[in-house]
């Protein structure tokens, strides 16, 4: 096959020649040039705007693409469009000899070199050009010179193959050409066969164009350069977004290999990435070694560190952490030896993130002194990134520093300062690859501050406006966070629908699909607990525990829900044992302080329900203190709510009432139905406790009882919004008791009837 020239490129040459004839009107110049340039400039510069890329036909522009771009524009000749003139150009090439003449005439479109211009001036042959000419260094000039040179290098067999391919390429326009130009004879392939002049010429034409006369509809072939560009595009796309090769593209790649095309070494690397994303460990390992065997055979040792880098990431994704660490250490050594700062900085950054994701397994790294502690690693990476001008890595390091500060419970203002530095750097240096990470961590900061509306808006901004700059993993995480926010608001059906509406291309990657399934299971488990369906909750929990958690946040959420299942079953001792075990693990790993505070709050709540109020009081105080120091406001309100419940158990109703009233506006701002409902319920309990300490029948007692009744009604609304069946039943039982004490027996019976109706509905749903 041809190394460079293809039939579609001949069509582009004809289009450029048409533009050089000065028959293109002024209004059509910009659209025509934009169309041609989209196929000539490098792929990374035009990948999003190229019409061929939009239609999935890169790198071969079909005849239909040119028709759509030219048929809507009139030409300088009355009654003819640019499409008509383009067809004339194509059909004037009516033989292999004409094809040679066409390529030879491309020199007319180029300006003379300085030597040729000087020679013409000396000979007195200076004259004004009769047509438009292109500079030799312009995109059109480079393309024309390259095409002419490659055609000169073609062997006879390759030139005949190009000629037949060109016939296939223009054949769909035959009916249009005959309708506009009724002059052509019977033969439409070669003008030399139009009128027989030699005996046996028909047999010669049958032999030469047998496949055409038998209507063999094969596709126009691609050149080696086209295939390499196609593979480079797929490689960049998979590395940037993390999405696998589409099924249509996989079919095309297989057809290329089956057609006997010379397969570039990059083909094995694309197969490696695709096998890696789909979870095929043997195939990915084999293709990786095959690719670097080819590159090492043809090039020097500079590719060695990148082979090790890919091997380390592959081993990590398949759970072989010790092998991944070994390969990454060797990558760092090779990068230092070859003075490859880009590979070295990326390897250190990757190793740092691995140490934060798997602190137990990567503990030996810090002992060996490769990274040191977290602060030293970040300072070193910032210095190296500034030194080598790697602005993307520098922006990522600022974000890592902000994330580390949040995990350790440090100043929120410092975290916001680092995020602002990363945003400023991305704006000044035009680093678009870190925009999604900036929005995600910015949203996390506002979520920890309890300003859920701003956090929601930032997630929306990422999904709606900056999805082009986000990887598939970042998009998946943003969707799951959005679904969790919907679940907190009580919109469980909307949360599941949002998870179901995710792009199927993202879920074709095994790692992403496993993460998506785990989060779907978490949402269903949480909903089952709200509906008091313990049987379904245990089923979902067993499914979630059967697979390893993809990250520490997922493992923590599963553990918390497991403890809540134990509490619902009133297995308080088992719940405390689980909490103690996981609390020690989190403390040893130096995990997120939010996880530690949440465990302390849950532990205090279990002790309170088990009747150990004094111990629950001390634990809740410590949790509230830590949350206040770290400015984790939702965790602070949760800890104060548990503290007030403990105060109610200790009969300190007045203090609990004042504290709950003080935090109630901020609790409602968090937009968490469960937190708001339980806080209102605790406030109602505090008022009922105050009423119980007053004289029977007094006005103050009735006033507090009515306030408690109003808070219970608000709590019931919040429980109903979150579809918390058990909370609704408990609230109705408390309301019925208060109404019975007030003597409102009709309303009390009504609450009791609603209680029984909810109980019956729940039991019917469980049986079905």
XYZ file of C-alpha atoms in Angstrom:
768
model
C 0.000 0.000 0.000
C 1.002 3.642 -0.387
C 3.023 5.211 2.354
C 1.267 8.569 2.049
C -0.975 9.001 -0.997
C -4.592 7.828 -1.067
C -7.578 8.557 -3.268
C -9.116 11.007 -0.729
C -5.847 12.968 -0.770
C -6.129 13.185 -4.566
C -9.584 14.668 -3.995
C -8.110 17.262 -1.631
C -5.466 18.091 -4.244
C -8.220 18.616 -6.806
C -10.038 20.901 -4.367
C -6.859 22.945 -3.775
C -6.309 23.131 -7.539
C -9.881 24.412 -7.908
C -9.161 27.117 -5.337
C -5.999 28.023 -7.250
C -8.047 28.570 -10.431
C -9.591 31.671 -8.741
C -13.155 30.511 -9.358
C -14.134 30.475 -5.674
C -16.273 33.507 -4.705
C -15.331 35.603 -1.698
C -18.177 34.291 0.477
C -17.052 30.671 -0.003
C -13.313 31.162 0.579
C -13.336 30.849 4.383
C -15.624 27.742 4.537
C -13.645 26.029 1.780
C -10.253 26.774 3.329
C -11.487 25.714 6.772
C -12.646 22.407 5.354
C -9.354 21.662 3.601
C -7.150 22.832 6.463
C -9.038 20.594 8.924
C -7.537 17.596 7.100
C -4.033 19.021 6.732
C -3.154 20.365 10.167
C -2.036 17.999 12.955
C -4.809 16.007 14.570
C -4.493 17.461 18.061
C -5.127 20.947 16.662
C -8.307 20.083 14.750
C -9.632 16.946 16.413
C -12.718 18.637 17.826
C -13.552 20.744 14.814
C -12.760 18.454 11.922
C -15.858 17.305 10.097
C -14.292 13.958 9.476
C -13.598 13.493 13.167
C -17.148 14.456 14.046
C -18.437 11.758 11.747
C -15.910 9.185 12.868
C -14.236 8.984 9.439
C -10.794 10.285 10.267
C -8.365 10.219 8.547
C -10.037 9.557 5.129
C -12.434 12.261 3.960
C -15.180 10.719 1.873
C -16.614 12.180 -1.328
C -19.812 12.935 0.593
C -17.916 15.253 2.963
C -16.612 17.294 0.032
C -20.073 17.386 -1.529
C -21.624 18.782 1.654
C -18.899 21.427 1.878
C -19.059 22.605 -1.758
C -22.581 22.066 -3.090
C -24.014 24.958 -1.076
C -21.611 27.526 -2.592
C -21.886 29.108 -6.024
C -18.801 29.464 -8.168
C -17.399 32.242 -10.333
C -18.979 30.543 -13.375
C -22.714 31.320 -13.700
C -25.003 28.331 -13.206
C -22.305 26.146 -11.683
C -21.597 25.384 -8.035
C -18.218 24.544 -6.579
C -19.370 20.925 -6.498
C -19.887 20.946 -10.272
C -16.415 22.358 -10.892
C -14.909 19.863 -8.460
C -16.544 16.974 -10.357
C -15.084 18.372 -13.571
C -11.634 18.302 -11.987
C -12.115 14.708 -10.887
C -13.453 13.380 -14.168
C -10.784 15.132 -16.219
C -8.412 12.585 -14.670
C -9.717 9.841 -16.972
C -6.641 7.617 -17.275
C -3.466 6.649 -15.489
C -1.560 8.965 -17.831
C -3.835 11.874 -16.849
C -3.144 11.048 -13.196
C 0.594 11.467 -13.887
C -0.113 14.720 -15.712
C -2.225 15.958 -12.796
C 0.556 15.400 -10.260
C 3.126 16.914 -12.587
C 0.967 20.039 -12.947
C 0.920 20.630 -9.188
C 4.167 22.573 -9.584
C 2.172 25.350 -11.264
C 0.372 25.982 -7.951
C 3.631 26.707 -6.116
C 5.667 29.875 -6.071
C 9.129 29.572 -7.553
C 12.023 29.098 -5.195
C 14.528 31.922 -4.783
C 16.967 30.219 -7.182
C 14.280 29.707 -9.816
C 13.049 33.272 -9.439
C 16.587 34.613 -9.855
C 17.136 32.445 -12.918
C 13.869 33.641 -14.512
C 14.861 37.239 -13.793
C 18.225 36.732 -15.439
C 16.568 35.162 -18.492
C 13.959 37.914 -18.681
C 11.030 35.519 -18.121
C 9.372 37.558 -15.363
C 5.601 37.703 -15.860
C 2.529 38.068 -13.720
C 1.008 34.720 -12.722
C -2.279 33.864 -14.384
C -3.534 31.951 -11.354
C -3.169 31.839 -7.589
C 0.036 30.353 -6.219
C 0.919 29.115 -2.762
C 4.026 29.627 -0.705
C 6.171 26.535 -0.425
C 6.154 26.721 3.396
C 2.389 27.267 3.774
C 0.159 24.308 4.789
C -1.092 24.022 1.205
C 2.410 24.339 -0.219
C 3.848 21.673 2.085
C 0.966 19.334 1.242
C 1.397 19.866 -2.525
C 5.149 19.296 -2.437
C 4.808 16.197 -0.233
C 2.111 14.703 -2.487
C 4.142 15.319 -5.640
C 7.274 13.820 -4.100
C 5.463 10.723 -2.805
C 3.832 10.133 -6.197
C 7.235 10.319 -7.867
C 8.516 7.638 -5.481
C 5.670 5.233 -6.246
C 6.454 2.009 -8.069
C 4.360 1.075 -11.107
C 2.258 -1.397 -9.138
C 1.563 1.165 -6.403
C 0.598 3.841 -8.939
C -1.868 1.418 -10.586
C -3.309 0.604 -7.158
C -3.726 4.336 -6.459
C -5.448 4.793 -9.829
C -7.938 1.968 -9.130
C -8.533 3.334 -5.641
C -9.242 6.736 -7.157
C -11.819 5.147 -9.497
C -13.595 3.636 -6.490
C -13.417 6.981 -4.707
C -15.120 9.038 -7.442
C -17.499 6.291 -8.659
C -20.453 7.446 -6.439
C -20.521 10.715 -8.430
C -20.999 8.940 -11.793
C -24.746 9.579 -12.059
C -24.349 13.259 -11.173
C -21.511 13.709 -13.654
C -23.455 12.055 -16.492
C -26.523 14.137 -15.753
C -24.559 17.381 -15.904
C -22.255 16.240 -18.747
C -23.979 13.792 -21.152
C -20.908 13.676 -23.389
C -18.877 10.780 -21.808
C -19.020 7.429 -23.559
C -19.940 4.019 -22.257
C -16.725 3.435 -20.363
C -16.455 5.386 -17.133
C -13.183 4.005 -15.852
C -10.547 4.702 -18.496
C -10.792 6.948 -21.545
C -8.530 4.542 -23.438
C -11.303 1.936 -23.352
C -14.028 4.262 -24.663
C -13.473 3.403 -28.353
C -11.899 0.031 -29.220
C -8.967 0.442 -31.591
C -7.011 -2.763 -31.046
C -8.275 -6.293 -31.317
C -8.738 -7.778 -27.896
C -8.849 -4.435 -26.167
C -12.135 -5.351 -24.456
C -10.495 -8.458 -23.033
C -7.588 -6.336 -21.872
C -9.992 -3.942 -20.109
C -11.807 -6.894 -18.530
C -8.539 -8.182 -17.120
C -7.348 -4.782 -15.927
C -10.645 -3.568 -14.407
C -12.265 -6.905 -13.571
C -12.970 -5.988 -9.963
C -14.630 -2.709 -11.043
C -16.795 -4.284 -13.730
C -17.954 -6.943 -11.272
C -19.056 -4.150 -8.908
C -16.750 -5.166 -6.093
C -17.614 -2.560 -3.476
C -14.502 -2.521 -1.432
C -13.475 0.435 0.676
C -10.898 2.992 -0.370
C -7.642 2.035 1.360
C -5.741 4.142 3.854
C -2.084 5.003 3.701
C 0.442 4.077 6.352
C 0.488 7.667 7.580
C -3.312 7.696 7.897
C -3.257 4.549 10.005
C -0.540 5.981 12.231
C -2.580 9.171 12.740
C -5.638 7.093 13.525
C -3.711 5.095 16.121
C -2.200 8.251 17.617
C -5.667 9.744 17.929
C -6.989 6.649 19.701
C -3.957 6.541 21.969
C -4.291 10.195 22.985
C -8.028 9.790 23.494
C -7.656 6.768 25.755
C -4.818 8.338 27.742
C -6.678 11.630 28.166
C -10.230 10.482 28.830
C -9.717 6.866 29.902
C -12.426 5.624 27.501
C -11.881 2.451 25.511
C -11.789 2.189 21.734
C -15.306 2.106 20.308
C -16.633 -1.096 18.783
C -16.737 0.470 15.320
C -13.105 1.541 15.602
C -12.116 -1.919 16.846
C -13.756 -3.403 13.765
C -11.884 -0.990 11.492
C -8.552 -1.797 13.127
C -9.183 -5.512 12.695
C -10.049 -4.967 9.025
C -6.768 -3.101 8.536
C -4.770 -5.999 9.937
C -6.705 -8.553 7.907
C -6.181 -6.536 4.711
C -2.461 -7.185 4.878
C -1.612 -3.601 5.795
C 1.751 -2.905 7.372
C 0.794 -2.516 11.030
C 2.748 0.156 12.968
C 4.160 -0.713 16.381
C 1.692 1.773 17.893
C -1.077 -0.687 17.043
C 0.160 -2.962 19.838
C 0.146 -0.061 22.297
C -3.473 0.784 21.426
C -4.362 -2.876 21.944
C -2.542 -2.742 25.283
C -4.565 0.275 26.448
C -7.835 -1.286 25.311
C -7.083 -4.623 26.999
C -6.026 -2.747 30.140
C -9.275 -0.787 30.295
C -11.448 -3.869 29.734
C -9.638 -5.839 32.461
C -7.844 -8.384 30.274
C -4.574 -8.711 32.179
C -2.816 -11.376 29.992
C -3.561 -9.555 26.718
C -2.545 -6.155 28.077
C 0.694 -7.559 29.482
C 1.499 -9.284 26.178
C 0.731 -6.240 24.007
C 2.785 -3.966 26.255
C 5.850 -6.180 25.907
C 5.252 -6.538 22.183
C 5.074 -2.768 21.644
C 8.238 -1.981 23.553
C 10.048 -4.889 21.899
C 9.420 -3.133 18.569
C 10.418 0.311 19.850
C 13.559 -0.952 21.593
C 14.555 -2.765 18.404
C 14.342 0.419 16.350
C 15.235 3.084 18.901
C 17.550 3.611 21.854
C 17.071 3.028 25.586
C 15.164 6.291 26.176
C 11.850 4.426 25.904
C 12.770 2.041 28.713
C 11.436 4.199 31.575
C 8.086 4.648 29.835
C 7.739 0.893 29.472
C 8.328 0.553 33.206
C 5.898 3.404 33.910
C 3.116 1.720 31.950
C 3.938 -1.594 33.602
C 3.676 -0.047 37.079
C 0.267 1.500 36.356
C -0.918 -1.785 34.857
C 0.181 -3.777 37.904
C -1.483 -1.287 40.242
C -4.844 -1.460 38.494
C -4.826 -5.250 38.726
C -4.023 -5.253 42.447
C -0.328 -6.233 42.224
C 0.874 -3.358 44.409
C 4.280 -4.800 45.322
C 5.130 -5.340 41.636
C 3.823 -1.847 40.827
C 6.034 -0.254 43.495
C 9.076 -2.167 42.277
C 8.457 -1.136 38.658
C 7.904 2.501 39.657
C 11.134 2.625 41.672
C 12.986 1.309 38.635
C 11.193 3.904 36.495
C 12.501 6.685 38.747
C 16.029 5.293 38.518
C 15.870 5.032 34.715
C 14.419 8.550 34.403
C 17.221 9.968 36.532
C 19.794 8.096 34.472
C 18.372 9.449 31.191
C 17.715 12.925 32.700
C 14.039 12.705 31.725
C 12.502 15.292 34.063
C 8.994 14.832 32.674
C 8.931 11.121 33.377
C 10.656 11.614 36.740
C 8.183 14.232 37.980
C 5.179 12.247 36.800
C 6.509 9.093 38.487
C 7.043 10.877 41.796
C 3.575 12.427 41.615
C 2.013 9.050 40.840
C 3.921 7.422 43.691
C 2.749 10.137 46.088
C -0.912 9.600 45.170
C -0.445 5.836 45.495
C 0.945 6.284 49.006
C -2.169 8.267 49.977
C -4.554 5.726 48.450
C -2.818 2.634 49.892
C -0.938 3.762 53.032
C -0.420 0.252 54.395
C 0.973 -1.270 51.232
C 3.177 1.710 50.401
C 4.613 2.111 53.883
C 7.935 0.674 52.749
C 8.363 3.509 50.251
C 8.706 6.131 52.948
C 11.141 3.897 54.838
C 13.321 3.600 51.755
C 13.498 7.389 51.490
C 12.247 7.684 47.917
C 9.555 10.189 48.831
C 9.988 11.124 52.467
C 6.906 12.534 54.188
C 4.009 14.160 52.365
C 5.202 17.733 52.800
C 8.704 16.977 51.573
C 7.347 15.160 48.519
C 5.071 18.071 47.569
C 7.833 20.656 48.044
C 10.208 18.597 45.904
C 7.634 18.139 43.119
C 6.779 21.857 43.103
C 10.440 22.780 42.769
C 11.032 20.301 39.947
C 7.831 21.325 38.145
C 8.852 25.007 38.204
C 12.365 24.124 37.105
C 11.238 22.073 34.101
C 8.236 24.281 33.215
C 5.694 21.473 33.734
C 2.745 23.714 34.567
C 0.217 20.896 34.597
C 2.218 19.055 37.268
C 2.674 22.268 39.261
C -1.078 22.909 39.208
C -1.727 19.315 40.263
C 0.778 19.707 43.123
C -1.064 22.783 44.407
C -4.300 20.793 44.358
C -2.613 17.871 46.141
C -1.403 20.264 48.814
C -4.928 21.621 49.255
C -6.324 18.099 49.444
C -3.712 17.078 52.016
C -4.622 20.068 54.174
C -8.295 19.130 54.087
C -7.572 15.509 54.980
C -5.475 16.559 57.975
C -8.053 19.077 59.190
C -5.827 22.109 58.616
C -6.836 25.638 57.679
C -9.587 25.905 55.083
C -8.261 29.290 53.964
C -4.901 27.687 53.115
C -6.673 25.057 51.035
C -8.623 27.750 49.185
C -5.380 29.654 48.621
C -3.768 26.618 46.982
C -6.849 26.058 44.825
C -6.698 29.703 43.737
C -3.009 29.309 42.838
C -3.812 26.259 40.726
C -6.687 28.078 39.003
C -4.529 31.124 38.292
C -1.764 28.935 36.883
C -4.232 27.056 34.679
C -5.604 30.337 33.358
C -2.236 32.014 32.715
C -0.511 28.946 31.233
C -3.647 27.614 29.476
C -3.600 24.298 31.371
C -7.049 22.872 30.732
C -6.337 19.341 31.954
C -6.617 20.319 35.632
C -9.885 22.291 35.447
C -12.009 19.275 36.392
C -9.819 18.484 39.422
C -9.988 22.120 40.543
C -13.789 22.144 40.404
C -14.053 18.817 42.227
C -11.831 19.808 45.136
C -13.440 23.264 45.261
C -16.820 21.569 45.543
C -15.453 19.343 48.301
C -14.341 22.399 50.294
C -17.801 23.988 50.191
C -19.412 20.655 51.000
C -17.256 20.393 54.127
C -18.269 23.938 55.025
C -21.931 22.962 54.788
C -22.695 25.263 51.834
C -24.276 22.537 49.741
C -25.825 24.882 47.154
C -22.387 26.151 46.058
C -20.966 22.624 46.060
C -23.887 21.489 43.883
C -23.347 24.416 41.483
C -19.653 23.554 41.039
C -20.495 19.924 40.243
C -23.068 21.161 37.725
C -20.452 23.476 36.212
C -18.111 20.526 35.726
C -20.726 18.274 34.152
C -22.296 20.884 31.901
C -19.471 23.231 30.889
C -16.077 21.556 31.398
C -16.813 17.954 30.492
C -14.516 18.253 27.458
C -11.497 18.763 29.733
C -12.431 16.009 32.215
C -11.350 12.396 32.070
C -13.852 9.563 32.220
C -12.903 8.859 35.836
C -13.478 12.478 36.850
C -16.847 12.504 35.087
C -17.828 9.280 36.860
C -16.851 10.667 40.263
C -18.760 13.891 39.588
C -21.903 11.952 38.631
C -21.694 9.743 41.734
C -21.249 12.772 43.996
C -24.233 14.403 42.375
C -26.299 11.255 42.882
C -25.265 11.102 46.551
C -26.316 14.747 46.985
C -29.700 13.867 45.470
C -30.049 10.949 47.883
C -29.309 13.235 50.851
C -32.113 15.507 49.669
C -34.467 12.515 49.603
C -34.553 12.186 45.796
C -33.624 8.499 45.723
C -35.350 7.776 42.430
C -33.659 10.765 40.789
C -30.301 9.622 42.162
C -30.691 6.147 40.668
C -31.905 7.640 37.380
C -28.867 9.931 37.278
C -26.580 6.967 37.788
C -28.359 5.046 35.035
C -28.047 7.945 32.586
C -24.242 7.965 32.617
C -22.463 7.675 29.277
C -22.219 3.968 28.285
C -18.774 4.626 26.811
C -17.455 5.365 30.310
C -18.824 2.096 31.669
C -17.063 0.035 28.987
C -13.936 0.296 31.146
C -13.905 -2.457 33.778
C -12.585 -0.256 36.585
C -15.243 2.395 35.962
C -18.031 -0.152 35.739
C -17.027 -1.741 39.047
C -16.968 1.680 40.710
C -20.377 2.497 39.238
C -21.872 -0.792 40.447
C -20.488 -0.273 43.947
C -22.090 3.158 44.195
C -25.377 1.828 42.851
C -25.274 -0.811 45.570
C -24.540 1.837 48.208
C -27.523 3.952 47.160
C -29.831 0.918 47.165
C -28.507 -0.221 50.564
C -29.071 3.211 52.060
C -32.584 3.342 50.617
C -33.347 -0.133 52.010
C -32.302 1.037 55.486
C -34.575 4.087 55.186
C -37.455 1.790 54.227
C -36.602 -0.468 57.198
C -36.139 -3.390 54.799
C -33.408 -5.237 56.693
C -33.585 -8.327 54.495
C -32.793 -6.342 51.338
C -30.181 -4.325 53.231
C -28.338 -7.489 54.261
C -28.485 -8.744 50.670
C -26.993 -5.526 49.269
C -24.378 -5.452 52.039
C -23.216 -9.000 51.290
C -22.866 -8.104 47.596
C -20.828 -4.994 48.377
C -18.521 -6.862 50.744
C -17.865 -9.579 48.159
C -15.706 -7.204 46.065
C -12.653 -5.171 47.090
C -13.373 -1.471 47.496
C -11.848 0.741 44.769
C -10.860 3.468 47.253
C -10.866 4.292 50.949
C -13.973 6.458 50.762
C -15.977 3.567 49.352
C -14.630 1.198 52.030
C -15.551 3.702 54.734
C -19.117 4.133 53.467
C -19.629 0.370 53.319
C -18.325 0.008 56.873
C -20.645 2.752 58.178
C -23.665 1.132 56.546
C -22.636 -2.246 57.962
C -22.602 -0.718 61.450
C -26.028 0.846 60.852
C -27.410 -2.543 59.831
C -26.096 -3.990 63.096
C -27.704 -1.126 65.036
C -31.061 -1.660 63.308
C -30.841 -5.304 64.359
C -30.005 -4.065 67.913
C -26.646 -5.856 67.882
C -24.944 -3.021 69.741
C -21.982 -5.083 70.917
C -21.143 -6.189 67.353
C -21.521 -2.609 66.136
C -19.099 -1.313 68.795
C -16.563 -4.049 67.960
C -16.705 -3.103 64.269
C -16.300 0.578 65.089
C -13.304 -0.021 67.350
C -11.623 -2.182 64.728
C -12.045 0.322 61.897
C -11.173 3.294 64.123
C -7.777 1.745 64.878
C -7.179 1.105 61.178
C -8.060 4.690 60.254
C -5.810 6.065 62.982
C -2.902 3.907 61.816
C -3.396 5.000 58.193
C -3.712 8.704 59.115
C -6.974 8.743 57.183
C -9.267 11.673 56.481
C -10.201 13.430 59.687
C -13.807 13.487 58.484
C -13.870 9.682 58.663
C -12.565 9.706 62.232
C -15.119 12.292 63.362
C -17.964 10.374 61.694
C -16.933 7.182 63.502
C -16.774 8.987 66.832
C -20.229 10.480 66.276
C -21.673 7.101 65.322
C -20.032 5.498 68.348
C -21.539 8.121 70.668
C -24.969 7.538 69.142
C -24.707 3.758 69.678
C -23.643 4.221 73.306
C -26.587 6.551 73.857
C -29.039 4.049 72.373
C -27.480 1.298 74.504
C -28.055 3.368 77.662
C -24.417 4.355 78.316
C -25.069 8.098 78.215
C -22.020 9.281 80.225
C -19.555 7.639 77.819
C -21.589 8.850 74.846
C -21.358 12.402 76.222
C -17.551 12.427 76.330
C -17.241 10.904 72.854
C -19.700 13.414 71.355
C -17.832 16.327 72.964
C -14.545 15.157 71.451
C -16.122 14.690 68.023
C -17.673 18.175 68.123
C -14.349 19.703 69.200
C -12.421 18.052 66.356
C -15.073 19.028 63.812
C -15.002 22.647 64.980
C -11.193 22.857 64.757
C -11.220 21.382 61.234
C -14.206 23.522 60.170
C -16.158 20.418 59.115
C -19.528 22.029 59.706
C -21.899 19.193 58.645
C -19.934 16.828 60.892
C -20.094 19.449 63.648
C -23.893 19.719 63.405
C -24.142 15.920 63.414
C -21.972 15.676 66.526
C -23.940 18.440 68.292
C -27.203 16.700 67.401
C -25.949 13.484 69.024
C -24.690 15.503 71.982
C -28.160 17.013 72.450
C -29.722 13.557 72.309
C -27.307 12.516 75.041
C -28.291 15.624 77.037
C -31.937 14.622 76.644
C -31.056 11.196 78.013
C -29.308 12.900 80.964
C -32.414 15.101 81.458
C -30.568 18.307 80.522
C -33.454 19.411 78.356
C -33.031 23.172 78.570
C -29.399 23.107 77.386
C -30.257 20.691 74.573
C -33.115 22.930 73.430
C -30.959 26.079 73.319
C -28.122 24.338 71.478
C -30.436 22.761 68.879
C -32.185 26.049 68.191
C -28.813 27.726 67.649
C -27.673 25.243 64.982
C -31.038 24.665 63.287
C -30.622 27.243 60.446
C -27.216 25.817 59.494
C -28.602 22.284 59.629
C -31.326 23.184 57.144
C -28.728 24.832 54.899
C -26.926 21.488 54.544
C -29.948 20.092 52.636
C -29.685 16.723 54.383
C -33.126 15.268 55.071
C -31.878 12.731 57.629
C -29.857 15.310 59.592
C -32.697 17.840 59.564
C -35.333 15.273 60.579
C -33.324 13.819 63.478
C -32.362 17.304 64.695
C -36.012 18.415 64.702
C -36.993 15.212 66.462
C -34.340 15.808 69.153
C -35.617 19.389 69.560
C -39.163 18.059 70.039
C -37.865 15.607 72.663
C -36.140 18.491 74.477
C -39.370 20.512 74.612
C -41.308 17.501 75.841
C -38.658 16.983 78.519
C -38.999 20.612 79.615
C -42.784 20.210 79.680
C -42.416 17.133 81.868
C -40.489 19.111 84.475
C -43.305 21.692 84.850
C -46.547 21.612 86.754
C -49.283 19.541 85.158
C -51.843 21.618 83.312
C -49.823 24.834 83.382
C -49.761 27.178 80.403
C -45.988 26.822 80.022
C -46.308 23.039 79.921
C -48.939 23.181 77.179
C -46.848 25.725 75.287
C -43.806 23.432 75.262
C -45.976 20.461 74.339
C -47.408 22.337 71.360
C -43.913 23.409 70.279
C -42.810 19.805 70.507
C -45.832 18.796 68.423
C -44.939 21.390 65.773
C -41.328 20.223 65.583
C -42.515 16.637 65.260
C -44.713 17.627 62.339
C -41.707 19.268 60.654
C -39.609 16.203 61.439
C -42.257 13.960 59.878
C -42.174 16.051 56.702
C -38.405 15.675 56.472
C -38.607 11.922 57.104
C -41.306 11.659 54.423
C -39.180 13.620 51.959
C -36.314 11.185 52.543
C -38.665 8.159 52.450
C -37.476 7.115 55.927
C -40.230 4.719 57.001
C -38.898 4.013 60.469
C -38.490 7.720 61.192
C -42.075 8.369 60.064
C -43.413 5.653 62.365
C -41.460 6.894 65.381
C -42.593 10.460 64.757
C -46.256 9.430 64.444
C -45.992 7.399 67.658
C -44.614 10.445 69.514
C -47.349 12.684 68.069
C -50.068 10.240 69.093
C -48.672 10.172 72.634
C -48.614 13.977 72.917
C -52.124 14.310 71.495
C -53.368 11.659 73.897
C -51.848 13.560 76.841
C -53.524 16.750 75.590
C -56.849 14.962 75.412
C -57.191 15.185 71.621
C -58.267 11.568 71.241
C -59.582 11.990 67.680
C -56.276 13.351 66.397
C -54.398 10.741 68.431
C -56.421 7.954 66.821
C -55.814 9.526 63.425
C -52.021 9.419 64.012
C -52.315 5.818 65.173
C -54.248 4.922 62.015
C -51.573 6.554 59.860
C -48.944 4.623 61.783
C -50.720 1.319 61.079
C -51.243 2.254 57.422
C -47.517 2.932 56.950
C -46.689 -0.312 58.743
C -49.083 -2.283 56.538
C -47.819 -0.658 53.340
C -44.228 -1.429 54.263
C -45.014 -5.061 55.050
C -46.907 -5.448 51.758
C -43.939 -4.023 49.796
C -41.554 -6.422 51.523
C -43.696 -9.464 50.779
C -44.022 -8.519 47.103
